[in-house]
Amino acid sequence: MSPAHQRQQTDSACGCRSGCSTPPAVSQPVVSDAPAIESRRFRIANMDCASEESEIRRALEGMAGVRGLQFNLGDRELTIAANDRVLPLALEAIRKAGFKPEPLGAKDAQRFRIANMDCASEESEIRRALEGMTGIRGLQFNLRDRELAIAADDLALQQALGAIRKAGFKPEPLSGVDQPAAAAASPPGFWATWGKSLGALGLAMVAEGLAFALPDSGPVKVLGMALAAAAIALSGFSVYGKGLAALRQGRLNINALMAVAVTGAFLIGQWPEAAMVMALYAIAEAIEARAVDRARGAIKSLLALAPEQAEVRQSDGNWERIGVKTVAVDAVVRIRPGERVPLDGIVTLGQSAIDQSPVTGESLPVDKAPGDEVFAGTINQSGALEIRVTAPASDSTLARIIHAVEQAQSSRAPTQRFVDRFAAIYTPAVFILAVAVALLMPWLMGLTWMQAIYKALVLLVIACPCALVISTPVTVVSGLAAGARRGILIKGGVYLEEARKIKAVALDKTGTITEGKPKLVAFEPADAALGQQALEGLAKSLAARSDHPVSKAIADGVPSAAQEVGEFQAVAGRGVQGVIDGHTYVLANHRWIEERGQCSAELEARLAVHEQSGRTVTLLASSERVMAICAVADTIKPSSAQAVADLKALGVTPVMLTGDNLATAQTVGAQAGIAEVRGNLLPEDKLRAIGELQQRLGVTAMTGDGINDAPALAQADIGFAMGGAGTHTAMEAADVVVMNDDLRRLPETIRLSKRTHAVLWQNIALALGIKLVFLLLAIFDDASMWMAVFADMGASLLVVFNGLRLLRQRAGQ
């Protein structure tokens, strides 16, 4: 990003950039009855260049009430000066333009711990309770730590908390407290998790034994009822609380069904079964919560990889071990052989092999030398290293991976949204069916009223949708965690599900298929009369100012000294130009030289020799003629050919899209096994190519670094960023981040998506199938509440453990 993009840019009241003589509207006093103007800050992760700033300006152009905009592209922040009535409209316009503004500062999300929120059905209840409430900008659920973040205005926040309490939950603020620490400060003990449920089970068994073994006398009944009531109170207090809250609001959820069924059974004299049902239900809930915690906590286990202390060099030259949270950026840290790297950094002294598998998923150690990056949580295997810290512990690559996966886990996948909508219809429908059974069975099948009511209550327990609701989140979360363990960071369940539909993958050449580290292999004067050393100096002077890999290869491969360059400019998709000693020179690709009219038959013949060998040709030219030819070569990665073969085996068409010349692209494509190759593409050409692939083949993915290929990544159905380890921009911009440069992770992602989709529908079929069988047994045959609760427990546990299988499967499966 250029310095011009990093500095803040401010609009004045007249709509001009800073420097206008008109005073900014934000600073002018407002003397009217109009709503007060207030400046609000927002972070927009995918806004980092001037073109995206322009898109947002166009989206807000002419919107009355927006009095000022302040862009900070370096930090991806936008400050909007607007009144409260207009601000939501402005934010909606920005979202429609393809951006996601997140509030910052005083309006940032506030976190709450909700002790009795630990499964997907309870998340759905809270979402329904807050549905349609104005002023709420966002919700983020962390069920593993039982936390909810609410982004809302103060008034809306208070209304939201009131609605959550009415739904039977008790939100406790976590403001000013470290989230994990707060969650870990008071973990539920054995009694809260298992003791109450097991105690209730014991009381229920005694009540059942009394009813079976002793005569039906008054004292025995009283004792049995007392034991059953104690068991229900011990295990079902929270169930009753949430169920009654739902019934008061006219909602029928899982807890409401259980509360009605258990109360009904108790009232018709089946108190031993009522107690047993509640105790077994509570135990099943505890087992499910533990299993879901395992899935949601799989990625959290990475936190243990980063050591809590680091050996830091002090100002007097001595070394001291201190907590990693207190280590400052630019501090020097020493890592002994066998130790884990405590923080992200750059190697300053020593050489070693580093096991990066926890972060990148690479199976082989990577050699590190001075100047190379290392990541927190990786393992130093052989030699001692000294590193200069580049990021605090809270912002390490490992911490960002965990944060990104937690955000992905809090979002809902398409299948989960479908199941939630289905459950919202299914639960009331079952309740109506149970009422119909209770009222009609005596007339239709000659049952007594007590028998009919008992069947209806059994039906309520069997039809409890817990297994159905929990079937999707545990599977999606397991899939996300399985990908993260392999160095595949999937940004949400929607991308995990959609990846299986990919029919085409557009691959950039440099750095994706090839190593991305080209070397200068030939430097030829176009005219023998021109001095080699002078030409090399000109080429190096221009190349040294660019960060493009080809330019870097030229700058590194030319021994001459660089000169001062004025009026330097990078021309997208063509090359660079600048003024040296009063003369304008360009370092251009073949396309630009043709556009400048400087190609000749002789030059074309010389270029063809290099291009047919798979070399990238760059030409040094003045305003009058071409002066030198620079040939750069790049080799394909060892894994690229295998990755392309794997994609083809999955029915995916690989297509190479590159700005390089067609001959070079075809040579690399042939080596990698790619039949469809398109070269000489500008960014807008890649955008059109993605659109054409979508129309011709269907769902199309794009690989890139999240910046240079931004238009194509935005157009693609799923964007993959390669080599995201340590790169903030790549992690924020793409839908899927491959933490190393191994292209084989793309077919692996598709296979993971297919497995996840299969398990999702296995779980839905299991949940509904088991329910249907026992539903029919309850209506037309003898089915007890015991059978009902075991059917519900069995279905729930089956889908949970089936979803957890994704964590155990190997990469190639």
Short mmCIF file of C-alpha atoms in Angstrom, two decimals, residues 1 48-49 51-52 508 510 547-549 572-573 681-684 686-687 702-714 729-730 733:
data_model
loop_
_atom_site.label_atom_id
_atom_site.label_comp_id
_atom_site.label_asym_id
_atom_site.label_seq_id
_atom_site.Cartn_x
_atom_site.Cartn_y
_atom_site.Cartn_z
CA MET A 1 0.00 0.00 0.00
CA ASP A 48 -7.81 -0.90 2.01
CA CYS A 49 -7.35 1.02 -1.24
CA SER A 51 -10.90 2.35 -5.35
CA GLU A 52 -12.83 0.88 -2.41
CA ASP A 508 -2.93 -17.22 -10.44
CA THR A 510 3.12 -16.47 -9.79
CA ASP A 547 7.75 -4.75 -5.04
CA HIS A 548 6.57 -6.97 -7.91
CA PRO A 549 8.36 -10.38 -7.86
CA ALA A 572 -1.18 -1.80 -13.33
CA GLY A 573 -0.77 -4.82 -15.57
CA LEU A 681 -4.72 -10.37 -18.34
CA LEU A 682 -5.26 -7.06 -16.58
CA PRO A 683 -7.21 -7.04 -13.26
CA GLU A 684 -10.43 -6.19 -15.11
CA LYS A 686 -9.51 -11.48 -14.63
CA LEU A 687 -12.82 -10.12 -13.33
CA MET A 702 -10.38 -17.79 -7.12
CA THR A 703 -6.95 -17.93 -5.54
CA GLY A 704 -4.99 -14.78 -4.78
CA ASP A 705 -3.37 -12.77 -2.02
CA GLY A 706 -6.50 -10.84 -1.10
CA ILE A 707 -5.16 -7.51 -2.40
CA ASN A 708 -3.89 -7.57 -6.00
CA ASP A 709 -6.69 -9.85 -7.16
CA ALA A 710 -9.39 -8.10 -5.12
CA PRO A 711 -11.88 -7.59 -8.00
CA ALA A 712 -11.67 -11.24 -9.06
CA LEU A 713 -11.81 -12.47 -5.45
CA ALA A 714 -14.95 -10.40 -4.91
CA THR A 729 -4.68 -8.61 4.90
CA ALA A 730 -4.94 -12.12 3.47
CA ALA A 733 -9.90 -10.40 2.74
#
